[in-house]
């Protein structure tokens, strides 16, 4: 194309509209696959211990976090490559290279001897899917006139975000489907069954079987005992001998640490106590299918992108594009979008592991994947809905509402003890609050993307660059949420400190948005 004038009504009706909507459809479908492949690791990671991988709790949180770190870095690159290479080349290549993490993870999970560092590299490559956003959204912004930007960006980002729910919803379904390779045996340890086994066997026999385990395995089982409990037991028995400590623990504590340990590790222990026990639950699982099912869809969309997309004649060197950083509003918008999309993506990555490690130790613990997909689904839906509303009422007021919603949710999580739970009775409220926070992040994501083209209305190339840059920084959300929540749980047994920090940041971002973009007489009403 030699020209692109979406604000020219004649050009838009005769030429621009058809091309813009076709581009939106194709890039949105590829963006769904991008988000889905970006979150592969967040759904696979909760199954790894039951398959025989001996990764620690911190290592599992790192695997869920690294895709966010990778996406943030790659989004910075995507922010600047669109004006250089154009929509068609960027989208086609970005779709094709996602075959690397899909194939890699599919192969890696079939072998429990695959080292942790390999999984870390593969987790980083899933960031290819997260990086796309910072070139896809600026591209869409350039294709549409101002009056339709909020709608177009809301549709693309909202439907694209459905990819997170797609990954978390489809995964449990395809785990029983044989796409390639043999099934693995997934082991789950039931708390009630474990307690029944311990009640029915003598403490002497438990001590003998425990002592027969390798020292490293004894240490791994005892590692989940809370420090205050361990200190009181060792003081009472005047010994640090692992067998003595284990047999001296209260029955429920023993049952809890066994149910909480690596399932493959304690399976042998429980079977030696009672060969007919009901604590050990084994079932076949095609874990590789969670990754391999993407392959045909990625290949199809690569070809569709190459043959049907076109590029807009807007070019700028990287040096020219750096002018966005001299504008203070670039940094304010970065903070507000970190509050909206950063929270959305961060919660999406951490939600399954939060369920597993905050509520997984209680009797009748929930399956994380049975709930995880609801959050991204709700957030994506509200983003689409409020994209239309943002075009009518403006984006700034929606972003302010989002800040208040996230703030209220975080306060409830902390004050009601929902992220330092003492029973399963708190779980319904925990899920309800998290899902409500997802809803508000969707509103905010629609609002901020309506704001940016207006805040930078004097230069649409800059507006596109800011969309890419803010999206890049917000993509670090999964990394920050997963690492900080994981660290908080490991150190303090809950996530209170993390959500207190989220409260403080949300207050800052909401005040910035209200002061510069929302209040009467503000600098850039949007």
CSV table of C-alpha atoms in Angstrom, one decimal, residues 61-289:
chain,number,residue,atom,x,y,z
A,61,UNK,CA,7.1,-20.7,40.9
A,62,UNK,CA,10.1,-19.8,38.8
A,63,UNK,CA,8.8,-21.9,35.9
A,64,UNK,CA,5.5,-20.0,36.1
A,65,UNK,CA,7.4,-16.7,36.4
A,66,UNK,CA,10.0,-16.9,33.6
A,67,UNK,CA,7.4,-16.6,30.7
A,68,UNK,CA,6.5,-13.2,32.1
A,69,UNK,CA,10.1,-12.1,32.3
A,70,UNK,CA,10.7,-13.2,28.7
A,71,UNK,CA,7.5,-11.6,27.4
A,72,UNK,CA,8.5,-8.3,29.0
A,73,UNK,CA,11.9,-8.3,27.3
A,74,UNK,CA,10.5,-9.5,24.0
A,75,UNK,CA,7.7,-6.9,24.0
A,76,UNK,CA,10.3,-4.2,24.2
A,77,UNK,CA,11.8,-5.6,21.0
A,78,UNK,CA,8.3,-5.9,19.4
A,79,UNK,CA,7.6,-2.3,20.4
A,80,UNK,CA,10.1,-1.1,17.8
A,81,UNK,CA,10.1,-3.6,15.0
A,82,UNK,CA,6.6,-3.0,13.6
A,83,UNK,CA,7.6,0.3,11.8
A,84,UNK,CA,10.7,-1.4,10.5
A,85,UNK,CA,9.4,-4.7,9.1
A,86,UNK,CA,5.6,-4.2,8.8
A,87,UNK,CA,2.5,-6.1,10.0
A,88,UNK,CA,2.7,-9.1,7.6
A,89,UNK,CA,6.3,-10.0,8.2
A,90,UNK,CA,6.2,-9.5,12.0
A,91,UNK,CA,2.9,-11.5,12.6
A,92,UNK,CA,3.9,-14.3,10.2
A,93,UNK,CA,7.3,-14.9,11.8
A,94,UNK,CA,6.1,-14.4,15.4
A,95,UNK,CA,3.4,-17.1,14.8
A,96,UNK,CA,5.8,-19.6,13.3
A,97,UNK,CA,8.5,-19.4,16.0
A,98,UNK,CA,6.0,-20.4,18.7
A,99,UNK,CA,6.5,-23.9,17.4
A,100,UNK,CA,9.8,-23.9,19.4
A,101,UNK,CA,8.3,-23.9,22.9
A,102,UNK,CA,5.3,-26.0,21.8
A,103,UNK,CA,7.5,-28.8,20.5
A,104,UNK,CA,10.1,-28.4,23.2
A,105,UNK,CA,7.7,-28.6,26.1
A,106,UNK,CA,5.9,-31.5,24.5
A,107,UNK,CA,9.2,-33.5,24.3
A,108,UNK,CA,10.6,-32.4,27.7
A,109,UNK,CA,7.5,-33.4,29.8
A,110,UNK,CA,7.7,-37.0,28.5
A,111,UNK,CA,11.0,-37.6,30.4
A,112,UNK,CA,11.2,-37.1,34.1
A,113,UNK,CA,15.0,-36.9,33.8
A,114,UNK,CA,14.7,-33.6,31.9
A,115,UNK,CA,16.8,-31.2,34.0
A,116,UNK,CA,15.4,-28.0,35.5
A,117,UNK,CA,17.6,-25.7,33.3
A,118,UNK,CA,16.0,-27.2,30.2
A,119,UNK,CA,12.5,-26.3,31.5
A,120,UNK,CA,13.8,-22.8,32.3
A,121,UNK,CA,14.9,-22.3,28.7
A,122,UNK,CA,11.6,-23.6,27.4
A,123,UNK,CA,9.7,-21.4,29.8
A,124,UNK,CA,11.6,-18.5,28.5
A,125,UNK,CA,10.7,-19.4,24.9
A,126,UNK,CA,7.0,-19.4,25.8
A,127,UNK,CA,7.6,-15.6,26.1
A,128,UNK,CA,7.5,-15.6,22.3
A,129,UNK,CA,3.7,-15.7,22.7
A,130,UNK,CA,3.7,-12.9,25.3
A,131,UNK,CA,5.9,-10.7,23.2
A,132,UNK,CA,3.6,-10.4,20.2
A,133,UNK,CA,1.2,-8.1,21.9
A,134,UNK,CA,3.5,-5.1,21.6
A,135,UNK,CA,3.5,-5.2,17.8
A,136,UNK,CA,0.0,-6.6,17.2
A,137,UNK,CA,-1.8,-3.8,19.2
A,138,UNK,CA,0.2,-0.9,17.8
A,139,UNK,CA,-0.5,-2.4,14.3
A,140,UNK,CA,-4.3,-2.4,15.0
A,141,UNK,CA,-4.1,1.1,16.4
A,142,UNK,CA,-2.6,2.3,13.1
A,143,UNK,CA,-5.2,0.6,10.9
A,144,UNK,CA,-8.3,2.2,12.5
A,145,UNK,CA,-9.6,5.8,12.8
A,146,UNK,CA,-9.7,7.4,16.2
A,147,UNK,CA,-13.5,6.9,16.6
A,148,UNK,CA,-13.0,3.1,16.3
A,149,UNK,CA,-9.7,2.6,18.1
A,150,UNK,CA,-11.2,1.7,21.5
A,151,UNK,CA,-13.6,-0.8,19.9
A,152,UNK,CA,-10.9,-2.4,17.7
A,153,UNK,CA,-8.3,-2.5,20.5
A,154,UNK,CA,-10.9,-3.8,23.0
A,155,UNK,CA,-11.9,-6.6,20.6
A,156,UNK,CA,-8.3,-7.6,19.8
A,157,UNK,CA,-7.0,-7.5,23.3
A,158,UNK,CA,-10.1,-9.0,24.9
A,159,UNK,CA,-10.4,-11.9,22.5
A,160,UNK,CA,-6.6,-12.3,22.5
A,161,UNK,CA,-6.7,-12.6,26.3
A,162,UNK,CA,-9.1,-15.5,25.9
A,163,UNK,CA,-6.0,-17.4,24.9
A,164,UNK,CA,-5.1,-17.6,28.6
A,165,UNK,CA,-8.4,-19.2,29.4
A,166,UNK,CA,-8.1,-21.4,26.4
A,167,UNK,CA,-4.8,-22.8,27.7
A,168,UNK,CA,-6.2,-23.3,31.2
A,169,UNK,CA,-9.5,-24.8,29.9
A,170,UNK,CA,-8.3,-27.0,27.1
A,171,UNK,CA,-5.3,-28.5,29.1
A,172,UNK,CA,-7.4,-30.7,31.5
A,173,UNK,CA,-9.4,-31.9,28.5
A,174,UNK,CA,-6.5,-32.8,26.2
A,175,UNK,CA,-4.5,-34.6,29.0
A,176,UNK,CA,-6.5,-37.7,28.2
A,177,UNK,CA,-6.0,-37.4,24.4
A,178,UNK,CA,-3.2,-39.4,22.7
A,179,UNK,CA,-1.7,-37.0,20.2
A,180,UNK,CA,1.8,-38.4,20.2
A,181,UNK,CA,3.8,-40.6,22.6
A,182,UNK,CA,2.9,-42.9,25.5
A,183,UNK,CA,1.0,-41.8,28.6
A,184,UNK,CA,2.7,-40.9,31.8
A,185,UNK,CA,1.4,-42.1,35.2
A,186,UNK,CA,0.1,-39.1,37.2
A,187,UNK,CA,0.1,-39.7,41.0
A,188,UNK,CA,-2.0,-37.8,43.5
A,189,UNK,CA,-1.9,-38.2,47.3
A,190,UNK,CA,-5.2,-37.9,49.1
A,191,UNK,CA,-5.0,-36.3,52.6
A,192,UNK,CA,-7.9,-38.2,54.1
A,193,UNK,CA,-6.5,-41.5,52.7
A,194,UNK,CA,-3.1,-40.7,54.1
A,195,UNK,CA,-4.5,-39.9,57.5
A,196,UNK,CA,-6.4,-43.2,57.5
A,197,UNK,CA,-3.2,-45.2,56.6
A,198,UNK,CA,-1.3,-43.6,59.5
A,199,UNK,CA,-4.2,-44.2,61.9
A,200,UNK,CA,-4.2,-47.9,61.0
A,201,UNK,CA,-0.5,-48.6,61.2
A,202,UNK,CA,1.7,-48.5,64.3
A,203,UNK,CA,4.1,-45.6,64.9
A,204,UNK,CA,6.9,-48.1,65.1
A,205,UNK,CA,6.2,-49.4,61.6
A,206,UNK,CA,6.0,-45.8,60.3
A,207,UNK,CA,9.4,-45.1,61.8
A,208,UNK,CA,11.0,-48.2,60.3
A,209,UNK,CA,9.7,-47.4,56.8
A,210,UNK,CA,10.6,-43.7,57.1
A,211,UNK,CA,14.1,-44.7,58.2
A,212,UNK,CA,14.5,-46.9,55.2
A,213,UNK,CA,14.2,-43.9,52.9
A,214,UNK,CA,17.3,-42.1,51.6
A,215,UNK,CA,18.4,-39.3,53.7
A,216,UNK,CA,17.6,-36.7,51.0
A,217,UNK,CA,14.1,-38.1,50.8
A,218,UNK,CA,13.6,-37.9,54.5
A,219,UNK,CA,14.8,-34.2,54.4
A,220,UNK,CA,12.4,-33.5,51.5
A,221,UNK,CA,9.4,-34.8,53.4
A,222,UNK,CA,10.3,-32.9,56.6
A,223,UNK,CA,11.0,-29.7,54.7
A,224,UNK,CA,7.3,-28.8,54.7
A,225,UNK,CA,6.9,-28.9,58.5
A,226,UNK,CA,6.3,-25.3,59.7
A,227,UNK,CA,9.3,-23.9,61.6
A,228,UNK,CA,7.5,-23.3,64.9
A,229,UNK,CA,6.2,-26.9,64.8
A,230,UNK,CA,9.6,-28.3,64.1
A,231,UNK,CA,11.2,-26.2,66.8
A,232,UNK,CA,8.7,-27.3,69.4
A,233,UNK,CA,9.0,-31.0,68.5
A,234,UNK,CA,12.8,-31.1,68.4
A,235,UNK,CA,12.9,-29.3,71.8
A,236,UNK,CA,10.4,-31.8,73.3
A,237,UNK,CA,12.3,-34.9,72.1
A,238,UNK,CA,15.8,-33.4,72.6
A,239,UNK,CA,16.8,-34.8,69.2
A,240,UNK,CA,17.2,-33.7,65.6
A,241,UNK,CA,17.3,-37.3,64.3
A,242,UNK,CA,14.9,-37.3,61.3
A,243,UNK,CA,13.2,-40.6,62.3
A,244,UNK,CA,12.6,-39.5,65.8
A,245,UNK,CA,11.3,-36.1,64.7
A,246,UNK,CA,9.0,-37.7,62.1
A,247,UNK,CA,7.4,-40.2,64.5
A,248,UNK,CA,7.0,-37.5,67.2
A,249,UNK,CA,5.0,-35.2,65.0
A,250,UNK,CA,1.2,-35.0,65.6
A,251,UNK,CA,-0.8,-37.4,63.4
A,252,UNK,CA,-2.4,-34.6,61.4
A,253,UNK,CA,1.0,-32.9,60.8
A,254,UNK,CA,2.5,-36.2,59.6
A,255,UNK,CA,-0.4,-36.8,57.2
A,256,UNK,CA,-0.2,-33.2,56.0
A,257,UNK,CA,3.5,-33.3,55.2
A,258,UNK,CA,3.2,-36.6,53.4
A,259,UNK,CA,0.2,-35.4,51.3
A,260,UNK,CA,2.2,-32.2,50.6
A,261,UNK,CA,5.4,-33.9,49.6
A,262,UNK,CA,6.3,-35.0,46.0
A,263,UNK,CA,3.7,-37.6,45.2
A,264,UNK,CA,6.1,-40.0,43.6
A,265,UNK,CA,8.4,-39.7,46.7
A,266,UNK,CA,5.8,-40.7,49.2
A,267,UNK,CA,4.0,-43.3,47.0
A,268,UNK,CA,6.5,-46.0,48.0
A,269,UNK,CA,6.3,-45.0,51.7
A,270,UNK,CA,2.5,-45.3,51.8
A,271,UNK,CA,2.5,-48.6,49.8
A,272,UNK,CA,4.9,-50.1,52.2
A,273,UNK,CA,2.6,-49.2,55.1
A,274,UNK,CA,-0.5,-50.5,53.4
A,275,UNK,CA,-0.4,-52.1,49.9
A,276,UNK,CA,-4.2,-51.6,49.6
A,277,UNK,CA,-4.2,-48.0,50.7
A,278,UNK,CA,-6.6,-45.5,49.2
A,279,UNK,CA,-4.3,-42.6,49.6
A,280,UNK,CA,-2.3,-43.1,46.4
A,281,UNK,CA,-4.3,-42.3,43.3
A,282,UNK,CA,-2.7,-43.1,39.9
A,283,UNK,CA,-4.1,-42.3,36.5
A,284,UNK,CA,-2.7,-42.2,32.9
A,285,UNK,CA,-2.0,-38.8,31.5
A,286,UNK,CA,-0.8,-37.5,28.1
A,287,UNK,CA,0.9,-34.4,29.5
A,288,UNK,CA,2.7,-33.8,26.2
A,289,UNK,CA,-0.7,-33.2,24.6
